[in-house]
C-alpha cells in the first residue's frame, strides 16, 4: 500500500465511521506494505477478501465470482488499490453495494495515474467523473447509490494520485459525517454530495499532476532555453572579442618578431662594434706600450742630450779656456819670434 492510500483510508474512518457500525468487509485485503484493517475501530467484525490466501485475507474469492456474503450484511465496505486490476470493476462495485445494508458506506480508492503494476493485470485508471459514472451504472441496474464525495488526491511522495470516493447505499435518513476526506487531504476535481442532490464540483482542474509537472518542466526548459540563447549571444560577443584579441595578439606577435629580428641585427652590429672596440683597445694597448717605450727612449735621449749639453758646456768652457790660452799664446813674445819659422814649416809641409 502506498503512502497516500494509507492516509486516505485513515481519513475515511476518522470522518465517516458511526457508532452503530459494527461490520467491515474489504475487497483486496492482501497485506502488501500496510492494510486498511489497521484504521478500523477496535472490536468491529472485519472480513478481508482477496483472490489468494495470505496475510490479511480471511476469505478467498475467485476473480469475478460473487462475494460470499449475504445481501445487506455489512455496514461498511472498503477497497483500495484493487479496481485497477479488476477486468470488470463495475460488477465488483455492484457486489460491494449488494452486501451493504441500506445507508451503508463504500470507500473506494483507485489510482488515477502512474506506472503499470500488474496483479496479475493492470487495466484501469480513474478520472474525476468515475464516481458519477458508477452511480449511474448502479442506477441502470436498479440500485440507488449516492456519491458522498470524490476527488483526485495530490501526488504523494511515491508518485501516486489517488481517485478517492465515498458512496452511500440509499436508505433511511441522510448522510452523516464529521467532515470529508477532501477537507483534510490536498486534492482537485472535488465532487461533494454531502448536502444531498447533485454533487457540487469544487477545485476543478483539467490537468493532471503529471501534466502540471510537465508544464512546469516545459516552462523551466523554456527559461533555460532563453537563458541558453542569451548565453549564446554573450558567447558570440565573447568569441568576437576573443577573435579581436587574438588578432591583436597576432599583430603584437608579428611586431615582437620584427623587434626580435631588429634586436638580433642590433646585437650583431653591437657584437661587431664590440669586436672593433676590442681591436681598438688592443691597438691602443700596443700604442700605449709603444708610447711608454718611446717615452722611455725620449727620457734616455733627453738624458743623453743633457749629458751632451753638459759636455758641450764643458767643451765650450775648455774652448774658451783654450781660446784664452791661445790669445795669450798668440800675444806672447815667443809666438811672435817663432812666426817666421812656422811659415817656413807650413810651406815645406805643402810641398
Coordinates of C-alpha atoms in Angstrom, one line a residue:
X1 CA 0.0 0.0 0.0
X2 CA 1.4 3.3 -1.0
X3 CA 1.6 6.4 1.3
X4 CA -1.4 8.4 0.1
X5 CA -3.7 5.3 0.0
X6 CA -2.9 4.6 3.7
X7 CA -3.6 8.3 4.6
X8 CA -6.9 8.5 2.7
X9 CA -8.2 5.3 4.3
X10 CA -7.4 6.6 7.8
X11 CA -9.2 9.9 7.0
X12 CA -12.2 7.9 5.8
X13 CA -12.6 6.0 9.1
X14 CA -12.0 9.2 11.1
X15 CA -14.7 11.2 9.2
X16 CA -17.3 8.7 8.2
X17 CA -17.4 6.0 10.9
X18 CA -20.6 6.0 13.0
X19 CA -21.1 4.4 16.5
X20 CA -23.7 2.0 15.2
X21 CA -21.4 0.5 12.6
X22 CA -20.2 -3.0 13.5
X23 CA -19.1 -4.8 10.4
X24 CA -16.5 -4.0 7.7
X25 CA -15.8 -6.0 4.5
X26 CA -12.7 -5.4 2.4
X27 CA -12.1 -6.4 -1.2
X28 CA -8.4 -6.7 -2.0
X29 CA -7.2 -7.2 1.6
X30 CA -3.9 -9.0 1.0
X31 CA -1.4 -7.1 3.1
X32 CA 1.3 -5.5 0.9
X33 CA 3.2 -2.9 2.8
X34 CA 0.2 -2.0 5.0
X35 CA -3.5 -2.7 5.3
X36 CA -6.8 -0.9 5.7
X37 CA -7.7 -3.1 8.7
X38 CA -5.3 -1.0 10.8
X39 CA -7.7 2.0 10.6
X40 CA -10.9 0.2 11.6
X41 CA -12.0 0.9 15.2
X42 CA -11.2 -1.9 17.6
X43 CA -13.9 -4.6 18.2
X44 CA -15.5 -4.4 14.8
X45 CA -16.1 -7.6 12.7
X46 CA -13.7 -7.3 9.8
X47 CA -13.8 -9.6 6.8
X48 CA -10.8 -9.4 4.4
X49 CA -11.3 -10.9 0.9
X50 CA -8.8 -11.5 -1.9
X51 CA -8.2 -13.9 -4.7
X52 CA -5.3 -15.6 -3.0
X53 CA -4.6 -16.6 0.6
X54 CA -2.1 -14.6 2.6
X55 CA -1.7 -12.0 5.4
X56 CA -4.9 -10.1 5.9
X57 CA -7.0 -12.5 3.9
X58 CA -10.0 -14.1 5.7
X59 CA -11.9 -15.3 2.7
X60 CA -10.5 -16.3 -0.8
X61 CA -12.7 -15.1 -3.6
X62 CA -12.2 -16.0 -7.3
X63 CA -11.9 -13.0 -9.6
X64 CA -15.4 -12.1 -11.0
X65 CA -17.2 -14.5 -8.6
X66 CA -20.0 -13.2 -6.3
X67 CA -18.8 -12.2 -2.9
X68 CA -19.6 -14.9 -0.3
X69 CA -21.5 -12.5 1.9
X70 CA -25.3 -12.1 2.3
X71 CA -27.2 -9.1 0.9
X72 CA -27.3 -6.1 3.3
X73 CA -25.0 -7.9 5.8
X74 CA -22.3 -5.2 6.4
X75 CA -22.2 -1.6 7.4
X76 CA -19.0 -0.5 5.6
X77 CA -17.3 -1.9 2.5
X78 CA -13.8 -0.8 1.6
X79 CA -11.5 -1.4 -1.3
X80 CA -8.1 0.2 -2.1
X81 CA -5.7 -0.3 -5.0
X82 CA -7.8 -3.2 -6.3
X83 CA -10.2 -2.0 -9.0
X84 CA -7.4 -1.1 -11.4
X85 CA -6.6 -4.8 -11.6
X86 CA -10.3 -5.9 -11.9
X87 CA -11.3 -6.8 -15.5
X88 CA -14.9 -5.8 -14.7
X89 CA -14.7 -3.5 -11.7
X90 CA -18.2 -2.2 -12.4
X91 CA -19.6 -5.7 -11.5
X92 CA -17.4 -5.8 -8.4
X93 CA -18.8 -2.3 -7.5
X94 CA -22.3 -3.7 -7.6
X95 CA -21.3 -6.7 -5.5
X96 CA -19.9 -4.4 -2.8
X97 CA -23.1 -2.3 -2.9
X98 CA -25.2 -5.5 -2.6
X99 CA -23.6 -6.6 0.6
X100 CA -24.2 -3.1 2.2
X101 CA -27.2 -2.6 4.4
X102 CA -29.3 0.4 3.4
X103 CA -27.5 3.6 4.4
X104 CA -24.1 1.7 4.4
X105 CA -20.9 3.2 3.1
X106 CA -18.5 2.1 0.4
X107 CA -14.9 3.6 0.4
X108 CA -13.1 3.3 -2.9
X109 CA -9.5 4.2 -3.6
X110 CA -8.0 3.5 -7.1
X111 CA -5.1 5.1 -9.0
X112 CA -5.6 8.0 -11.3
X113 CA -2.1 7.8 -12.7
X114 CA 1.3 6.2 -12.5
X115 CA 3.2 3.2 -13.7
X116 CA 1.9 -0.2 -14.9
X117 CA 1.8 -2.7 -11.9
X118 CA 0.2 -6.0 -12.9
X119 CA -1.6 -8.1 -10.3
X120 CA -1.9 -10.1 -12.5
X121 CA -3.3 -7.4 -14.8
X122 CA -3.2 -3.7 -14.7
X123 CA -6.3 -2.5 -16.6
X124 CA -7.7 0.9 -15.5
X125 CA -7.1 4.4 -14.2
X126 CA -9.9 6.5 -12.7
X127 CA -10.6 10.1 -13.7
X128 CA -12.7 12.7 -11.8
X129 CA -16.2 11.6 -13.0
X130 CA -15.7 7.9 -12.3
X131 CA -17.8 8.1 -9.2
X132 CA -20.7 9.7 -11.0
X133 CA -20.4 7.0 -13.7
X134 CA -20.5 4.2 -11.1
X135 CA -23.6 5.8 -9.5
X136 CA -25.3 5.9 -13.0
X137 CA -24.3 2.3 -13.7
X138 CA -25.8 1.2 -10.4
X139 CA -29.0 3.1 -11.2
X140 CA -29.2 1.4 -14.6
X141 CA -29.1 -1.9 -12.6
X142 CA -31.9 -0.8 -10.3
X143 CA -29.7 0.0 -7.3
X144 CA -29.8 3.5 -5.8
X145 CA -26.4 4.8 -4.8
X146 CA -25.4 8.3 -3.7
X147 CA -22.0 9.8 -4.1
X148 CA -20.9 11.3 -0.8
X149 CA -17.7 12.7 -2.1
X150 CA -14.9 12.1 -4.6
X151 CA -11.7 13.8 -5.6
X152 CA -8.3 13.3 -7.2
X153 CA -5.7 13.3 -4.5
X154 CA -2.5 15.3 -4.8
X155 CA 0.5 13.3 -6.0
X156 CA 2.3 11.8 -3.0
X157 CA 5.9 11.0 -2.3
X158 CA 5.6 7.6 -4.0
X159 CA 4.2 9.2 -7.2
X160 CA 0.5 8.1 -7.0
X161 CA -2.5 10.3 -7.5
X162 CA -5.5 8.5 -5.8
X163 CA -9.0 8.6 -7.0
X164 CA -10.9 8.6 -3.7
X165 CA -14.7 8.2 -3.5
X166 CA -17.2 7.5 -0.7
X167 CA -20.6 6.1 -1.8
X168 CA -23.8 5.7 0.3
X169 CA -26.3 3.0 -0.5
X170 CA -29.7 4.5 -0.5
X171 CA -31.5 4.1 2.8
X172 CA -33.4 5.9 5.6
X173 CA -32.1 9.1 7.0
X174 CA -29.3 11.3 5.5
X175 CA -25.6 11.0 5.2
X176 CA -23.7 11.7 8.4
X177 CA -20.1 12.5 8.7
X178 CA -17.7 14.6 10.8
X179 CA -16.1 16.1 7.7
X180 CA -14.9 15.0 4.3
X181 CA -11.7 13.4 3.3
X182 CA -11.1 16.2 0.8
X183 CA -11.2 18.7 3.6
X184 CA -8.1 17.0 5.2
X185 CA -6.1 15.9 2.2
X186 CA -4.9 18.1 -0.7
X187 CA -6.7 17.3 -4.0
X188 CA -8.6 18.6 -7.0
X189 CA -11.7 17.9 -9.0
X190 CA -13.8 17.5 -5.8
X191 CA -17.4 16.3 -6.0
X192 CA -19.2 16.9 -2.7
X193 CA -22.6 15.2 -2.3
X194 CA -22.9 15.7 1.4
X195 CA -25.8 18.1 1.1
X196 CA -27.9 15.7 -0.9
X197 CA -28.9 16.2 -4.5
X198 CA -26.4 16.5 -7.3
X199 CA -22.8 16.6 -6.1
X200 CA -21.2 20.1 -6.1
X201 CA -18.0 20.5 -8.1
X202 CA -15.0 22.2 -6.5
X203 CA -11.4 22.8 -7.4
X204 CA -12.0 21.9 -11.0
X205 CA -8.8 21.2 -12.9
X206 CA -8.4 19.7 -16.4
X207 CA -4.7 19.0 -16.0
X208 CA -3.3 16.1 -14.0
X209 CA -0.4 16.5 -11.6
X210 CA 1.8 15.0 -14.3
X211 CA 0.6 17.5 -16.9
X212 CA 1.2 20.3 -14.5
X213 CA 4.6 18.9 -13.7
X214 CA 5.3 18.7 -17.4
X215 CA 4.1 22.2 -18.0
X216 CA 6.4 23.4 -15.1
X217 CA 9.3 21.5 -16.7
X218 CA 8.5 23.0 -20.1
X219 CA 8.4 26.4 -18.5
X220 CA 11.7 25.7 -16.8
X221 CA 13.1 24.4 -20.1
X222 CA 11.8 27.5 -21.9
X223 CA 13.5 29.7 -19.3
X224 CA 16.7 27.6 -19.6
X225 CA 16.4 27.8 -23.4
X226 CA 16.1 31.6 -23.2
X227 CA 19.0 31.7 -20.8
X228 CA 20.9 29.5 -23.1
X229 CA 20.1 31.8 -26.0
X230 CA 21.3 34.8 -24.0
X231 CA 24.4 32.9 -23.1
X232 CA 24.9 32.0 -26.8
X233 CA 24.6 35.7 -27.6
X234 CA 27.1 36.5 -24.8
X235 CA 29.3 33.7 -26.0
X236 CA 29.2 35.1 -29.6
X237 CA 30.2 38.5 -28.2
X238 CA 32.9 36.9 -26.2
X239 CA 34.1 34.9 -29.2
X240 CA 34.2 38.1 -31.3
X241 CA 36.1 39.9 -28.6
X242 CA 38.4 36.9 -28.3
X243 CA 38.9 36.9 -32.1
X244 CA 39.7 40.6 -31.9
X245 CA 42.1 40.0 -29.1
X246 CA 43.7 37.1 -30.9
X247 CA 44.2 39.4 -34.0
X248 CA 45.7 42.0 -31.7
X249 CA 47.9 39.3 -30.2
X250 CA 48.9 38.1 -33.7
X251 CA 49.8 41.7 -34.6
X252 CA 51.8 42.0 -31.3
X253 CA 53.5 38.7 -32.0
X254 CA 54.4 39.9 -35.5
X255 CA 55.7 43.2 -34.1
X256 CA 57.5 41.2 -31.4
X257 CA 59.1 39.0 -34.1
X258 CA 60.1 42.1 -36.1
X259 CA 61.5 43.7 -33.0
X260 CA 63.3 40.5 -32.1
X261 CA 64.9 40.4 -35.6
X262 CA 65.8 44.1 -35.2
X263 CA 67.2 43.3 -31.8
X264 CA 69.2 40.4 -33.3
X265 CA 70.5 42.7 -36.0
X266 CA 71.4 45.3 -33.5
X267 CA 73.0 42.7 -31.3
X268 CA 75.1 41.6 -34.3
X269 CA 76.2 45.1 -35.0
X270 CA 76.9 45.7 -31.4
X271 CA 78.9 42.5 -31.3
X272 CA 80.8 43.7 -34.4
X273 CA 81.3 47.1 -32.7
X274 CA 82.5 45.4 -29.6
X275 CA 84.9 43.4 -31.7
X276 CA 86.1 46.6 -33.3
X277 CA 86.4 48.2 -29.9
X278 CA 88.3 45.2 -28.6
X279 CA 90.7 45.5 -31.6
X280 CA 91.0 49.2 -30.9
X281 CA 91.6 48.5 -27.3
X282 CA 94.4 46.1 -28.4
X283 CA 95.9 48.7 -30.7
X284 CA 95.5 51.3 -28.0
X285 CA 97.3 49.0 -25.6
X286 CA 100.0 48.5 -28.2
X287 CA 100.2 52.2 -28.8
X288 CA 100.3 52.8 -25.1
X289 CA 103.1 50.3 -24.8
X290 CA 104.9 51.9 -27.8
X291 CA 104.3 55.3 -26.3
X292 CA 105.7 54.0 -23.0
X293 CA 108.8 52.7 -24.8
X294 CA 109.1 56.0 -26.8
X295 CA 108.7 57.9 -23.6
X296 CA 111.5 55.8 -22.1
X297 CA 113.7 56.4 -25.2
X298 CA 112.8 60.1 -25.1
X299 CA 113.7 60.2 -21.5
X300 CA 117.0 58.5 -22.4
X301 CA 117.5 60.9 -25.3
X302 CA 116.8 63.8 -23.0
X303 CA 119.3 62.4 -20.5
X304 CA 121.8 61.9 -23.3
X305 CA 121.1 65.4 -24.6
X306 CA 121.5 66.7 -21.1
X307 CA 124.8 64.9 -20.9
X308 CA 125.8 66.3 -24.4
X309 CA 124.7 69.7 -23.3
X310 CA 126.8 69.3 -20.2
X311 CA 129.7 68.0 -22.3
X312 CA 129.2 70.9 -24.8
X313 CA 129.2 73.3 -21.9
X314 CA 132.4 71.7 -20.7
X315 CA 133.8 71.8 -24.2
X316 CA 132.8 75.4 -24.6
X317 CA 134.4 76.2 -21.3
X318 CA 137.5 74.3 -22.4
X319 CA 137.4 76.0 -25.8
X320 CA 137.0 79.4 -24.1
X321 CA 139.9 78.4 -21.9
X322 CA 141.9 77.3 -24.9
X323 CA 140.9 80.4 -26.8
X324 CA 142.1 82.4 -23.9
X325 CA 145.2 80.5 -23.7
X326 CA 145.6 80.8 -27.5
X327 CA 145.2 84.6 -27.3
X328 CA 147.7 84.6 -24.6
X329 CA 150.0 82.4 -26.7
X330 CA 149.4 84.5 -29.8
X331 CA 150.0 87.6 -27.9
X332 CA 153.1 86.2 -26.3
X333 CA 156.5 87.2 -27.4
X334 CA 157.6 83.7 -28.1
X335 CA 154.9 83.2 -30.6
X336 CA 155.8 86.3 -32.4
X337 CA 159.5 85.3 -32.5
X338 CA 158.7 81.9 -34.0
X339 CA 156.3 83.2 -36.6
X340 CA 158.9 83.1 -39.5
X341 CA 159.9 79.6 -38.6
X342 CA 156.3 78.3 -38.6
X343 CA 155.7 79.9 -42.0
X344 CA 158.7 78.1 -43.5
X345 CA 157.4 74.8 -41.9
X346 CA 154.0 75.3 -43.4
X347 CA 155.4 76.0 -46.8
X348 CA 157.6 72.9 -46.5
X349 CA 154.6 70.9 -45.4
X350 CA 152.6 71.9 -48.5
X351 CA 155.3 70.8 -50.8

